[in-house]
Short mmCIF file of C-alpha atoms in Angstrom, two decimals:
data_model
loop_
_atom_site.label_atom_id
_atom_site.label_comp_id
_atom_site.label_asym_id
_atom_site.label_seq_id
_atom_site.Cartn_x
_atom_site.Cartn_y
_atom_site.Cartn_z
CA UNK I 1 14.83 133.82 -30.03
CA UNK I 2 11.26 132.81 -30.88
CA UNK I 3 11.16 135.41 -33.67
CA UNK I 4 14.38 133.96 -35.20
CA UNK I 5 12.94 130.43 -35.12
CA UNK I 6 9.85 131.60 -36.98
CA UNK I 7 12.02 133.31 -39.64
CA UNK I 8 14.10 130.13 -40.11
CA UNK I 9 10.94 128.05 -40.42
CA UNK I 10 9.49 130.39 -43.09
CA UNK I 11 12.77 130.34 -45.03
CA UNK I 12 12.80 126.53 -44.93
CA UNK I 13 9.21 126.36 -46.23
CA UNK I 14 10.01 128.80 -49.04
CA UNK I 15 13.07 126.80 -50.09
CA UNK I 16 11.05 123.54 -50.03
CA UNK I 17 8.31 125.08 -52.21
CA UNK I 18 10.86 126.28 -54.76
CA UNK I 19 12.44 122.82 -54.95
CA UNK I 20 9.02 121.19 -55.30
CA UNK I 21 8.03 123.55 -58.12
CA UNK I 22 11.34 122.94 -59.87
CA UNK I 23 10.92 119.18 -59.57
CA UNK I 24 7.36 119.32 -60.92
CA UNK I 25 8.56 121.47 -63.80
CA UNK I 26 11.27 118.92 -64.63
CA UNK I 27 8.74 116.07 -64.57
CA UNK I 28 6.38 117.46 -67.17
CA UNK I 29 5.77 115.74 -70.51
CA UNK I 30 8.97 115.10 -72.43
CA UNK I 31 8.34 115.54 -76.14
CA UNK I 32 11.46 115.33 -78.25
CA UNK I 33 10.02 112.91 -80.78
CA UNK I 34 6.78 114.35 -82.25
CA UNK I 35 5.37 110.86 -82.70
CA UNK I 36 5.83 108.95 -79.46
CA UNK I 37 6.73 109.64 -75.86
CA UNK I 38 6.12 108.56 -72.30
CA UNK I 39 3.30 110.34 -70.51
CA UNK I 40 4.09 111.81 -67.13
CA UNK I 41 1.66 112.25 -64.29
CA UNK I 42 -0.93 109.70 -65.37
CA UNK I 43 -2.35 106.58 -63.88
CA UNK I 44 0.19 103.83 -63.82
CA UNK I 45 -1.67 100.55 -64.21
CA UNK I 46 -0.70 98.09 -61.54
CA UNK I 47 -1.19 95.47 -64.20
CA UNK I 48 1.91 96.77 -65.95
CA UNK I 49 5.26 95.23 -65.24
CA UNK I 50 8.65 95.81 -66.78
CA UNK I 51 10.01 93.30 -69.23
CA UNK I 52 12.58 92.31 -66.62
CA UNK I 53 9.70 90.53 -64.90
CA UNK I 54 9.30 88.34 -67.94
CA UNK I 55 12.86 87.14 -67.61
CA UNK I 56 12.17 86.06 -64.04
CA UNK I 57 9.26 83.79 -64.92
CA UNK I 58 10.34 80.22 -64.37
CA UNK I 59 8.66 77.06 -65.50
CA UNK I 60 7.98 74.58 -62.75
CA UNK I 61 9.95 71.88 -64.45
CA UNK I 62 13.47 70.62 -64.07
CA UNK I 63 13.75 69.49 -67.66
CA UNK I 64 12.20 70.44 -70.96
CA UNK I 65 11.08 66.83 -71.37
CA UNK I 66 8.59 67.23 -68.53
CA UNK I 67 6.18 69.33 -70.58
CA UNK I 68 3.10 67.16 -70.35
CA UNK I 69 -0.62 67.73 -70.23
CA UNK I 70 -1.39 65.49 -67.28
CA UNK I 71 -1.93 68.49 -64.99
CA UNK I 72 -4.34 70.19 -67.38
CA UNK I 73 -7.53 68.17 -67.35
CA UNK I 74 -9.43 70.83 -69.23
CA UNK I 75 -7.27 70.67 -72.35
CA UNK I 76 -9.17 69.24 -75.33
CA UNK I 77 -7.81 65.88 -76.39
CA UNK I 78 -9.81 65.61 -79.59
CA UNK I 79 -7.61 66.31 -82.60
CA UNK I 80 -10.65 66.89 -84.83
CA UNK I 81 -11.65 70.53 -84.92
CA UNK I 82 -15.27 69.82 -85.88
CA UNK I 83 -15.36 72.76 -88.27
CA UNK I 84 -18.65 74.54 -88.52
CA UNK I 85 -20.27 72.78 -85.59
CA UNK I 86 -23.29 74.57 -84.21
CA UNK I 87 -22.80 75.74 -80.65
CA UNK I 88 -25.47 78.39 -80.62
CA UNK I 89 -27.17 76.85 -77.59
CA UNK I 90 -24.04 76.79 -75.43
CA UNK I 91 -23.81 79.09 -72.44
CA UNK I 92 -21.06 80.10 -70.10
CA UNK I 93 -21.14 78.44 -66.74
CA UNK I 94 -19.31 80.26 -64.01
CA UNK I 95 -17.29 81.98 -66.68
CA UNK I 96 -17.76 85.43 -65.32
CA UNK I 97 -16.10 87.45 -62.63
CA UNK I 98 -17.85 87.76 -59.29
CA UNK I 99 -17.01 89.25 -55.95
CA UNK I 100 -18.09 87.75 -52.70
CA UNK I 101 -20.27 90.76 -51.98
CA UNK I 102 -22.05 93.16 -54.27
CA UNK I 103 -22.03 96.83 -53.58
CA UNK I 104 -20.49 100.21 -54.22
CA UNK I 105 -18.45 102.16 -51.75
CA UNK I 106 -18.73 105.26 -53.90
CA UNK I 107 -15.03 105.48 -54.77
CA UNK I 108 -14.72 105.34 -58.56
CA UNK I 109 -10.94 105.29 -58.34
CA UNK I 110 -10.89 102.09 -56.37
CA UNK I 111 -13.76 100.16 -57.89
CA UNK I 112 -14.21 99.17 -61.50
CA UNK I 113 -17.15 97.58 -63.22
CA UNK I 114 -16.58 93.87 -63.64
CA UNK I 115 -18.12 91.10 -65.61
CA UNK I 116 -20.52 89.22 -63.39
CA UNK I 117 -21.93 86.81 -65.88
CA UNK I 118 -21.10 85.69 -69.42
CA UNK I 119 -24.17 84.32 -71.18
CA UNK I 120 -24.81 82.80 -74.57
CA UNK I 121 -23.11 84.70 -77.37
CA UNK I 122 -22.86 88.05 -75.60
CA UNK I 123 -21.36 89.43 -72.42
CA UNK I 124 -23.53 91.05 -69.75
CA UNK I 125 -22.21 93.34 -67.04
CA UNK I 126 -24.57 93.33 -64.09
CA UNK I 127 -22.85 94.58 -61.00
CA UNK I 128 -19.91 96.16 -59.24
CA UNK I 129 -17.93 94.27 -56.64
CA UNK I 130 -15.45 95.15 -53.98
CA UNK I 131 -11.81 94.82 -54.90
CA UNK I 132 -10.25 91.51 -54.03
CA UNK I 133 -7.15 91.31 -56.18
CA UNK I 134 -5.44 93.35 -58.85
CA UNK I 135 -4.45 91.58 -62.05
CA UNK I 136 -0.81 91.03 -62.89
CA UNK I 137 0.38 89.69 -66.27
CA UNK I 138 1.13 85.98 -66.13
CA UNK I 139 -1.03 85.68 -63.01
CA UNK I 140 -3.94 83.60 -64.16
CA UNK I 141 -4.58 81.70 -60.98
CA UNK I 142 -8.20 81.83 -59.74
CA UNK I 143 -9.11 84.15 -62.60
CA UNK I 144 -12.80 83.37 -62.21
CA UNK I 145 -12.78 85.31 -58.92
CA UNK I 146 -10.53 88.10 -60.10
CA UNK I 147 -11.58 91.73 -59.80
CA UNK I 148 -9.90 94.52 -61.76
CA UNK I 149 -9.36 97.82 -60.01
CA UNK I 150 -8.13 101.25 -60.98
CA UNK I 151 -4.87 101.84 -59.09
CA UNK I 152 -4.25 105.00 -57.08
CA UNK I 153 -2.83 107.99 -58.92
CA UNK I 154 0.93 107.80 -59.23
CA UNK I 155 3.43 110.11 -60.86
CA UNK I 156 6.36 108.56 -62.62
CA UNK I 157 9.75 110.15 -62.68
CA UNK I 158 11.34 109.67 -66.09
CA UNK I 159 14.74 111.19 -66.86
CA UNK I 160 14.82 113.92 -69.46
CA UNK I 161 15.16 112.51 -72.96
CA UNK I 162 13.46 109.21 -72.28
CA UNK I 163 10.44 108.81 -74.49
CA UNK I 164 8.11 106.28 -76.10
CA UNK I 165 10.21 105.87 -79.22
CA UNK I 166 11.53 102.77 -80.94
CA UNK I 167 15.16 103.35 -80.06
CA UNK I 168 16.14 100.17 -78.21
CA UNK I 169 18.89 98.69 -80.32
CA UNK I 170 20.38 95.25 -79.86
CA UNK I 171 22.90 95.18 -77.04
CA UNK I 172 26.51 94.99 -78.14
CA UNK I 173 28.09 93.66 -74.96
CA UNK I 174 29.37 90.14 -75.42
CA UNK I 175 28.63 89.87 -79.13
CA UNK I 176 32.16 88.75 -79.97
CA UNK I 177 31.96 85.98 -77.42
CA UNK I 178 28.81 84.54 -78.99
CA UNK I 179 28.80 80.86 -79.78
CA UNK I 180 25.89 78.87 -81.25
CA UNK I 181 26.20 76.69 -78.16
CA UNK I 182 24.77 79.64 -76.22
CA UNK I 183 21.65 79.83 -78.37
CA UNK I 184 19.41 77.21 -76.73
CA UNK I 185 18.77 76.16 -73.15
CA UNK I 186 16.81 73.18 -71.81
CA UNK I 187 16.62 71.82 -75.34
CA UNK I 188 13.67 73.90 -76.59
CA UNK I 189 14.07 77.44 -75.24
CA UNK I 190 16.04 80.37 -76.54
CA UNK I 191 18.71 81.08 -73.98
CA UNK I 192 18.71 84.20 -71.78
CA UNK I 193 21.71 85.31 -73.83
CA UNK I 194 19.65 85.28 -77.05
CA UNK I 195 16.69 86.96 -75.37
CA UNK I 196 18.93 89.84 -74.31
CA UNK I 197 20.30 90.22 -77.83
CA UNK I 198 16.90 90.45 -79.53
CA UNK I 199 15.96 94.10 -80.27
CA UNK I 200 13.57 95.35 -77.63
CA UNK I 201 10.17 96.94 -78.09
CA UNK I 202 8.20 98.53 -75.25
CA UNK I 203 7.62 97.28 -71.72
CA UNK I 204 4.10 96.85 -70.37
CA UNK I 205 4.63 99.91 -68.21
CA UNK I 206 5.58 102.07 -71.18
CA UNK I 207 2.74 100.77 -73.31
CA UNK I 208 -0.03 101.21 -70.75
CA UNK I 209 1.20 104.65 -69.74
CA UNK I 210 1.02 105.48 -73.44
CA UNK I 211 -2.49 104.10 -74.00
CA UNK I 212 -3.88 105.77 -70.87
CA UNK I 213 -2.45 109.12 -71.94
CA UNK I 214 -4.19 109.19 -75.32
CA UNK I 215 -7.60 107.77 -74.43
CA UNK I 216 -9.21 111.20 -74.31
CA UNK I 217 -6.53 113.40 -75.84
CA UNK I 218 -7.88 115.95 -78.34
CA UNK I 219 -7.30 115.30 -82.05
CA UNK I 220 -5.36 118.19 -83.59
CA UNK I 221 -5.61 117.22 -87.27
CA UNK I 222 -6.73 114.38 -89.53
CA UNK I 223 -5.38 113.31 -92.88
CA UNK I 224 -6.68 110.59 -95.22
CA UNK I 225 -4.60 107.41 -95.22
CA UNK I 226 -2.11 106.60 -97.97
CA UNK I 227 -0.03 103.56 -98.86
CA UNK I 228 2.73 104.56 -96.43
CA UNK I 229 0.49 106.26 -93.88
CA UNK I 230 -2.04 103.99 -92.20
CA UNK I 231 -3.14 101.92 -95.20
CA UNK I 232 -6.57 101.42 -96.66
CA UNK I 233 -9.12 104.12 -97.59
CA UNK I 234 -11.22 105.50 -94.73
CA UNK I 235 -8.38 104.93 -92.30
CA UNK I 236 -6.71 108.17 -91.23
CA UNK I 237 -3.36 109.61 -90.21
CA UNK I 238 -4.03 111.42 -86.92
CA UNK I 239 -1.97 114.08 -85.16
CA UNK I 240 -2.97 114.55 -81.53
CA UNK I 241 -2.91 117.80 -79.58
CA UNK I 242 0.58 117.11 -78.23
CA UNK I 243 1.87 116.31 -81.76
CA UNK I 244 2.00 112.56 -81.27
CA UNK I 245 0.88 110.52 -84.26
CA UNK I 246 -1.47 107.53 -84.45
CA UNK I 247 -3.23 105.64 -87.21
CA UNK I 248 -7.02 105.53 -86.96
CA UNK I 249 -8.65 102.34 -88.22
CA UNK I 250 -12.22 102.94 -89.35
CA UNK I 251 -14.41 100.08 -90.51
CA UNK I 252 -17.90 101.62 -90.35
CA UNK I 253 -20.23 98.84 -89.19
CA UNK I 254 -17.63 96.05 -89.27
CA UNK I 255 -16.95 96.23 -85.55
CA UNK I 256 -15.26 92.82 -85.58
CA UNK I 257 -12.19 94.29 -87.29
CA UNK I 258 -11.79 97.03 -84.69
CA UNK I 259 -12.26 94.59 -81.82
CA UNK I 260 -9.94 92.10 -83.51
CA UNK I 261 -7.20 94.73 -83.59
CA UNK I 262 -7.66 95.55 -79.91
CA UNK I 263 -7.96 91.97 -78.64
CA UNK I 264 -4.93 90.87 -80.66
CA UNK I 265 -2.92 93.65 -79.02
CA UNK I 266 -3.98 92.60 -75.52
CA UNK I 267 -3.26 88.96 -76.27
CA UNK I 268 0.23 89.94 -77.39
CA UNK I 269 0.78 91.56 -74.01
CA UNK I 270 -0.50 88.53 -72.11
CA UNK I 271 1.96 86.42 -74.08
CA UNK I 272 4.87 88.75 -73.33
CA UNK I 273 5.25 90.03 -76.91
CA UNK I 274 6.58 93.57 -77.29
CA UNK I 275 6.26 94.02 -81.07
CA UNK I 276 2.53 94.56 -81.65
CA UNK I 277 1.57 98.27 -81.83
CA UNK I 278 -0.59 99.53 -78.97
CA UNK I 279 -4.31 100.02 -79.61
CA UNK I 280 -6.77 102.44 -77.99
CA UNK I 281 -10.46 102.41 -78.87
CA UNK I 282 -12.48 105.56 -79.45
CA UNK I 283 -15.85 106.53 -80.91
CA UNK I 284 -16.37 109.21 -83.53
CA UNK I 285 -18.82 110.96 -81.18
CA UNK I 286 -16.25 111.29 -78.39
CA UNK I 287 -15.13 114.72 -77.29
CA UNK I 288 -11.59 114.27 -78.58
CA UNK I 289 -12.94 114.57 -82.15
CA UNK I 290 -15.05 117.68 -81.47
CA UNK I 291 -12.82 120.12 -83.38
CA UNK I 292 -12.64 117.95 -86.51
CA UNK I 293 -14.90 117.74 -89.54
CA UNK I 294 -15.08 113.97 -89.92
CA UNK I 295 -17.13 114.29 -93.12
CA UNK I 296 -13.85 114.94 -94.92
CA UNK I 297 -12.91 111.36 -94.05
CA UNK I 298 -16.36 110.06 -94.99
CA UNK I 299 -16.87 108.86 -91.43
CA UNK I 300 -20.25 108.47 -89.76
CA UNK I 301 -21.25 109.42 -86.23
CA UNK I 302 -21.14 107.04 -83.29
CA UNK I 303 -18.75 104.60 -84.96
CA UNK I 304 -15.97 102.65 -83.30
CA UNK I 305 -12.40 103.61 -84.22
CA UNK I 306 -9.07 102.03 -83.26
CA UNK I 307 -6.20 104.43 -82.59
CA UNK I 308 -3.03 102.49 -83.32
CA UNK I 309 0.46 103.41 -82.17
CA UNK I 310 2.66 104.80 -84.91
CA UNK I 311 5.98 102.95 -85.14
CA UNK I 312 8.73 104.98 -86.85
CA UNK I 313 11.54 103.76 -89.12
CA UNK I 314 9.38 101.38 -91.16
CA UNK I 315 8.49 103.41 -94.24
CA UNK I 316 11.09 102.31 -96.76
CA UNK I 317 11.77 99.29 -98.96
CA UNK I 318 14.51 98.21 -96.56
CA UNK I 319 11.73 97.59 -94.01
CA UNK I 320 10.23 94.83 -96.12
CA UNK I 321 10.61 91.34 -94.69
CA UNK I 322 10.94 87.90 -96.25
CA UNK I 323 10.90 84.51 -94.54
CA UNK I 324 14.42 83.41 -93.50
CA UNK I 325 16.03 80.67 -95.56
CA UNK I 326 16.21 78.21 -92.66
CA UNK I 327 12.47 78.50 -92.05
CA UNK I 328 11.70 78.09 -95.75
CA UNK I 329 13.68 74.84 -95.78
CA UNK I 330 11.81 73.60 -92.70
CA UNK I 331 8.50 74.58 -94.33
CA UNK I 332 9.29 72.78 -97.56
CA UNK I 333 10.72 69.65 -95.92
CA UNK I 334 8.21 69.40 -93.08
CA UNK I 335 11.10 69.02 -90.62
CA UNK I 336 11.22 71.65 -87.86
CA UNK I 337 14.25 73.64 -86.79
CA UNK I 338 15.78 72.11 -83.65
CA UNK I 339 18.43 73.50 -81.37
CA UNK I 340 20.98 71.07 -82.79
CA UNK I 341 20.45 72.58 -86.24
CA UNK I 342 21.86 75.95 -85.17
CA UNK I 343 25.50 74.95 -84.78
CA UNK I 344 26.59 77.14 -87.67
CA UNK I 345 24.06 79.95 -87.21
CA UNK I 346 25.17 83.53 -86.70
CA UNK I 347 23.85 85.72 -83.92
CA UNK I 348 21.88 87.76 -86.45
CA UNK I 349 20.22 84.62 -87.80
CA UNK I 350 19.33 83.40 -84.33
CA UNK I 351 17.78 86.67 -83.15
CA UNK I 352 15.78 86.71 -86.36
CA UNK I 353 14.59 83.12 -85.87
CA UNK I 354 13.52 83.94 -82.32
CA UNK I 355 11.23 86.69 -83.56
CA UNK I 356 9.78 84.56 -86.36
CA UNK I 357 9.03 81.67 -84.03
CA UNK I 358 7.07 83.91 -81.68
CA UNK I 359 5.23 85.39 -84.68
CA UNK I 360 4.05 81.90 -85.71
CA UNK I 361 2.74 81.21 -82.19
CA UNK I 362 0.88 84.51 -82.10
CA UNK I 363 -0.68 84.17 -85.56
CA UNK I 364 -1.73 80.61 -84.77
CA UNK I 365 -3.58 81.73 -81.65
CA UNK I 366 -5.25 84.72 -83.32
CA UNK I 367 -5.88 82.83 -86.57
CA UNK I 368 -4.55 85.83 -88.50
CA UNK I 369 -4.99 85.07 -92.19
CA UNK I 370 -3.55 88.36 -93.45
CA UNK I 371 0.15 87.88 -92.87
CA UNK I 372 2.13 84.71 -93.64
CA UNK I 373 -1.04 82.65 -94.18
CA UNK I 374 -2.16 84.99 -96.97
CA UNK I 375 1.10 84.24 -98.78
CA UNK I 376 0.54 80.51 -98.36
CA UNK I 377 -2.99 80.91 -99.64
CA UNK I 378 -1.83 82.84 -102.71
CA UNK I 379 0.80 80.19 -103.45
CA UNK I 380 -1.89 77.51 -103.15
CA UNK I 381 -4.49 79.33 -105.27
CA UNK I 382 -2.07 80.31 -108.03
CA UNK I 383 -0.12 77.04 -107.87
CA UNK I 384 3.03 79.08 -107.52
CA UNK I 385 5.08 78.01 -104.45
CA UNK I 386 7.60 80.80 -104.99
CA UNK I 387 5.08 83.35 -103.71
CA UNK I 388 5.94 82.32 -100.17
CA UNK I 389 9.48 83.68 -100.72
CA UNK I 390 8.23 87.20 -101.48
CA UNK I 391 7.69 90.13 -99.11
CA UNK I 392 5.39 89.14 -96.24
CA UNK I 393 2.25 91.16 -95.74
CA UNK I 394 1.73 93.24 -92.60
CA UNK I 395 5.20 92.56 -91.27
CA UNK I 396 7.89 95.21 -91.21
CA UNK I 397 11.41 95.53 -89.87
CA UNK I 398 12.66 98.65 -88.15
CA UNK I 399 15.49 100.14 -90.16
CA UNK I 400 16.99 101.35 -86.88
CA UNK I 401 16.90 98.21 -84.74
CA UNK I 402 16.00 95.31 -87.08
CA UNK I 403 13.06 94.48 -84.83
CA UNK I 404 10.08 92.84 -86.53
CA UNK I 405 6.74 94.62 -86.02
CA UNK I 406 3.45 92.78 -86.47
CA UNK I 407 1.10 95.41 -87.85
CA UNK I 408 -2.52 95.33 -89.04
CA UNK I 409 -3.99 92.65 -86.76
CA UNK I 410 -7.63 93.46 -87.47
CA UNK I 411 -8.44 89.98 -88.75
CA UNK I 412 -7.30 88.34 -85.51
CA UNK I 413 -9.63 86.28 -83.30
CA UNK I 414 -13.00 87.50 -84.61
CA UNK I 415 -12.98 87.70 -88.40
CA UNK I 416 -10.25 85.07 -88.62
CA UNK I 417 -12.16 82.54 -86.52
CA UNK I 418 -15.26 83.24 -88.59
CA UNK I 419 -13.30 82.47 -91.75
CA UNK I 420 -11.63 79.33 -90.39
CA UNK I 421 -14.49 77.71 -88.50
CA UNK I 422 -17.43 78.64 -90.68
CA UNK I 423 -18.05 75.99 -93.34
CA UNK I 424 -19.76 78.48 -95.62
CA UNK I 425 -16.69 80.74 -95.73
CA UNK I 426 -14.46 78.04 -97.19
CA UNK I 427 -11.55 79.07 -95.00
CA UNK I 428 -10.78 75.68 -93.46
CA UNK I 429 -7.56 75.47 -95.49
CA UNK I 430 -6.08 78.13 -93.18
CA UNK I 431 -6.03 75.49 -90.45
CA UNK I 432 -3.39 73.74 -92.52
CA UNK I 433 -1.51 76.94 -93.34
CA UNK I 434 -1.17 77.95 -89.70
CA UNK I 435 -0.16 74.45 -88.65
CA UNK I 436 2.52 74.23 -91.32
CA UNK I 437 4.17 77.44 -90.16
CA UNK I 438 3.82 76.63 -86.46
CA UNK I 439 5.62 73.35 -87.03
CA UNK I 440 8.67 74.90 -88.68
CA UNK I 441 10.11 75.82 -85.26
CA UNK I 442 10.97 73.72 -82.23
CA UNK I 443 12.71 76.44 -80.22
CA UNK I 444 10.55 78.86 -78.24
CA UNK I 445 10.57 81.97 -76.10
CA UNK I 446 10.30 80.67 -72.55
CA UNK I 447 8.13 83.48 -71.18
CA UNK I 448 5.61 82.97 -73.98
CA UNK I 449 5.41 79.24 -73.30
CA UNK I 450 4.84 80.01 -69.63
CA UNK I 451 2.01 82.40 -70.47
CA UNK I 452 0.35 79.82 -72.74
CA UNK I 453 0.67 77.18 -70.05
CA UNK I 454 -0.99 79.39 -67.46
CA UNK I 455 -3.78 80.45 -69.80
CA UNK I 456 -4.52 76.79 -70.36
CA UNK I 457 -5.02 76.34 -66.63
CA UNK I 458 -8.06 78.58 -66.92
CA UNK I 459 -11.45 77.01 -67.58
CA UNK I 460 -12.25 79.92 -69.90
CA UNK I 461 -8.99 81.54 -71.03
CA UNK I 462 -10.83 83.90 -73.36
CA UNK I 463 -12.47 85.44 -70.28
CA UNK I 464 -8.99 86.24 -68.94
CA UNK I 465 -8.17 87.95 -72.24
CA UNK I 466 -11.40 89.96 -72.29
CA UNK I 467 -11.04 91.06 -68.67
CA UNK I 468 -7.45 92.10 -69.25
CA UNK I 469 -8.42 94.26 -72.22
CA UNK I 470 -11.44 95.81 -70.51
CA UNK I 471 -9.35 96.66 -67.47
CA UNK I 472 -7.21 98.94 -69.63
CA UNK I 473 -9.65 100.31 -72.19
CA UNK I 474 -12.96 101.90 -71.05
CA UNK I 475 -14.41 101.90 -74.58
CA UNK I 476 -13.67 98.20 -75.01
CA UNK I 477 -15.39 97.64 -71.69
CA UNK I 478 -18.56 99.23 -73.04
CA UNK I 479 -18.55 97.56 -76.45
CA UNK I 480 -17.27 94.02 -75.90
CA UNK I 481 -19.99 92.79 -73.50
CA UNK I 482 -22.61 93.37 -76.21
CA UNK I 483 -20.71 91.69 -79.02
CA UNK I 484 -21.02 88.12 -80.25
CA UNK I 485 -17.97 86.20 -79.05
CA UNK I 486 -19.26 82.69 -79.67
CA UNK I 487 -16.39 81.59 -81.91
CA UNK I 488 -13.67 82.86 -79.57
CA UNK I 489 -15.41 81.15 -76.67
CA UNK I 490 -15.49 77.92 -78.65
CA UNK I 491 -12.05 77.85 -80.30
CA UNK I 492 -9.53 80.01 -78.45
CA UNK I 493 -8.96 77.36 -75.81
CA UNK I 494 -8.59 74.73 -78.53
CA UNK I 495 -5.91 76.69 -80.37
CA UNK I 496 -3.99 77.28 -77.13
CA UNK I 497 -4.05 73.53 -76.52
CA UNK I 498 -2.83 72.77 -80.04
CA UNK I 499 0.13 75.12 -79.65
CA UNK I 500 1.02 73.63 -76.30
CA UNK I 501 0.83 70.10 -77.67
CA UNK I 502 3.28 71.07 -80.39
CA UNK I 503 5.66 72.43 -77.74
CA UNK I 504 5.41 69.12 -75.88
CA UNK I 505 6.08 67.24 -79.08
CA UNK I 506 9.21 69.31 -79.64
CA UNK I 507 10.34 68.62 -76.08
CA UNK I 508 10.08 64.88 -76.66
#
């Protein structure tokens, strides 16, 4: 009897091992699209949440007319932007991230370097602290005491065929029942119905699985950029070892453009946007480039490079985008689009307006001068207003889903702020350009408004942005603390406040 029990036990163990091996085999990398896919068996950032979480974020107000600034004492009240003011002597006070106790328990998987002190124009990392709390998007409470931690290793089970590809088309259920009355809720927000009908990009979970999977992946081949492959000279079209494709942005010593691309991406995620391509930083001396002759690209050693997610279905003339007629009329008249103006709008128009409105918020916060603002500038310089009706720069529409993609964000936050707030650059007119476009829309994405509101509750919202980015990108964590961030420190909070004041004005 004992012998039979042992045989049954061995048979059970053998069967379990076979099932385990089969399951592991099924959960390997799925690679049907050579460009994009979801990585299996990698760290799943606890900071990542599915977009369904965004829909569950509720404002703590019973009516849209209760959007007021009385609870935000740190919001600047001064309308004057004091362009070019010298703040070189300013220092951060309690702007960093500190733990209650310093130390290292020796577990690199559980403890991450954190910013202890932010001084002057640069960031200094001084110590490691024990984990207190793991960051979640839209959770900006007590950010000054927040510690970022690497989560434990987790393996995700993704059904066969699911991949990181831009295939999420607009839902068809209920389209025939659409009525313009369903477009707006609480007076100033796009309704949940509209939000569901807007073509979807990628969830935070998908994006951060993707970025983590390519941070050290070997480069298989490099190809010089062209007009329809990654843009300007010295950029490159990169094929990784697993056949995925990315664009490499190379700017030699102009680090601000590489950092601007990365920080703009992370800001988009904090705001709940899903249409800014993912960015991973690398250096030309990293091991992933070891098999490549970078001299063919005219690249130098030890230079910062941004690897940018390749978005398919945007390489034809049908991907070009122009400003919608309703927005042009609002721009020319100076009268914003209100919910009551959409009585005769089609569903297609409304989903398009939703995406444009969020674009204006994002470009206002980043100060991006190389998209809609560049068209306004050209119209101003050439005294030709019709230029604004032409194809918009760095904005493309997926031919498969009609989703708008905001590409080439290198000017955001760093170079843009330098242009706008530096008297010598002569870029102050972009303050007007951004304001004009922001004030064409008085209907907003609720989750984005919530994110802006919570960022404003922070004494130093730019610190929240930096910490969020550094928690996900180890190269950014090494580079950013040594870079001059004076202008972001000075003006990011101001631009957040200006956007939120406009939202309040619309609510009233």
